[in-house]
Amino acid sequence: MATLSHDLTIEILRGLSVKDLLRFKCVSKLWCSSIDDPYFIKLHLSHSLKTNTNHSLILRRWGYDFLSVNYDSLKTTQIINPPLTNSPIKILGSCNGLLALIDDKDRIFLWNPSTRKSQVLPSTEIEFSSTSISFAPSTYYGFGYEPISDDYKLVRMVQSHGNNDEYFHPEAKVYSLRSNCWRRIKDVCFYLKFNREFGFLANNALHWMVFKTPQSDNRNLVGFNLRSEEFRFLELPDFCLDKAFWFGIKAMGGDLCLTATYREINNVVVDVWIMKEYGVKRSWIKSISWNKPHNISDSPVAAPLAFSKNGNKVLFNIAYKWCNLVKRGGKFVWYDLGSQRVENVGNTQIPTSFDVDLFVDSLVPLNSNAQQ
């Protein structure tokens, strides 16, 4: 009986799901060592990202409940149980199959739901020098991968608040999975006004909306290069943010994506802009201008999540704005880029209120020398 060559075996294995790969490790010692090999892990991840396969949506219903929704069909859901804690959890970021999580005790850990491996991050104190802090600090997080050093990094920025609108310079730290430790980096030159914000990864940089001065009401886009570990401001497209009652920054298809929702007479409009050349203002392209999103009469906030596998549709998460607050997501719809038609995603297992993150199944390991 003929046997497959090793190269052909690897070619077949790279297209399988993580669930199948974990089962096939029992076939032989050779298969087990091949699947655990760092080269194969990167090969499998690269194939999943290029072909837009092995993707799912991670939905957080409440602090404890997580659902995985298969991205190919959006019909198959599975309950997944986060590790290590009985406390409410929030997702700080999702990257290459790893989730960065934080519980209500500010304990941070990394988790690969596909392999069910997890790791608690070492704690790090906030090192403010000022003693006149009067209010809870603002804390911004971001999680991403830096390919040159082959390292996963978590960024934490904390800024304290004093009396009379005083803002003290924030502390910024970076955690490295490779070294399993935190480092303080130079202080930033902008201001954080919200209690907690989570950054988005695009073009090997993390991004947040911040303020250049304490008195400013205009938010600015700042990026953190994971390689150089330096911040830079990026210019937004020339459209009037004053009329937008909601706008936000996401990453979609690897690029920065800005969504603005606003009213025109008796109509709600959702504009989606994509930065085609990173850092170049004139490269912002309005790819979608969606009138009356899904014919919803209330105040919808439509956030794009990802392109379909063939690239001709965009999946939107529809939330609602009420009393100047954006409620959590309530439904998914497909927007056809060609016909501009909208298709509702019917899945009775999807909860009526949730937070959502895009996720790719992977074999990416954690630090074997760290606390599990």
PDB file of C-alpha atoms in Angstrom, residues 56 58 91-101 111 113 142-145 152 154 198-201 206 251 356-361:
ATOM      1  CA  SER A  56     -15.531  32.102  13.973  1.00  0.00           C
ATOM      2  CA  ILE A  58     -16.697  34.890  19.753  1.00  0.00           C
ATOM      3  CA  ILE A  91     -12.041  40.460  25.961  1.00  0.00           C
ATOM      4  CA  LEU A  92      -9.125  42.884  25.578  1.00  0.00           C
ATOM      5  CA  GLY A  93      -8.211  41.678  22.105  1.00  0.00           C
ATOM      6  CA  SER A  94      -8.123  38.791  19.651  1.00  0.00           C
ATOM      7  CA  CYS A  95      -5.096  37.900  17.520  1.00  0.00           C
ATOM      8  CA  ASN A  96      -4.110  34.745  15.605  1.00  0.00           C
ATOM      9  CA  GLY A  97      -6.244  32.475  17.754  1.00  0.00           C
ATOM     10  CA  LEU A  98      -5.254  33.956  21.108  1.00  0.00           C
ATOM     11  CA  LEU A  99      -7.647  35.973  23.270  1.00  0.00           C
ATOM     12  CA  ALA A 100      -6.431  38.458  25.874  1.00  0.00           C
ATOM     13  CA  LEU A 101      -8.928  38.495  28.770  1.00  0.00           C
ATOM     14  CA  TRP A 111      -6.301  31.900  26.211  1.00  0.00           C
ATOM     15  CA  PRO A 113      -9.904  28.381  22.999  1.00  0.00           C
ATOM     16  CA  GLY A 142      -4.433  46.564  23.035  1.00  0.00           C
ATOM     17  CA  PHE A 143      -3.220  43.114  21.967  1.00  0.00           C
ATOM     18  CA  GLY A 144      -1.354  42.115  18.815  1.00  0.00           C
ATOM     19  CA  TYR A 145       1.406  40.193  17.066  1.00  0.00           C
ATOM     20  CA  TYR A 152       2.714  38.706  21.022  1.00  0.00           C
ATOM     21  CA  LEU A 154      -0.187  43.479  25.228  1.00  0.00           C
ATOM     22  CA  PHE A 198      -9.686  48.370  23.743  1.00  0.00           C
ATOM     23  CA  GLY A 199      -7.437  48.952  20.741  1.00  0.00           C
ATOM     24  CA  PHE A 200      -7.676  47.417  17.268  1.00  0.00           C
ATOM     25  CA  LEU A 201      -4.842  45.752  15.361  1.00  0.00           C
ATOM     26  CA  LEU A 206      -2.622  48.969  17.615  1.00  0.00           C
ATOM     27  CA  ALA A 251      -9.753  46.543  11.532  1.00  0.00           C
ATOM     28  CA  VAL A 356     -18.381  40.214  19.547  1.00  0.00           C
ATOM     29  CA  ASP A 357     -14.820  39.541  18.351  1.00  0.00           C
ATOM     30  CA  LEU A 358     -13.567  37.906  15.169  1.00  0.00           C
ATOM     31  CA  PHE A 359     -11.491  34.812  15.888  1.00  0.00           C
ATOM     32  CA  VAL A 360      -9.351  32.357  13.896  1.00  0.00           C
ATOM     33  CA  ASP A 361      -8.774  28.822  15.175  1.00  0.00           C
TER      34      ASP A 361
END
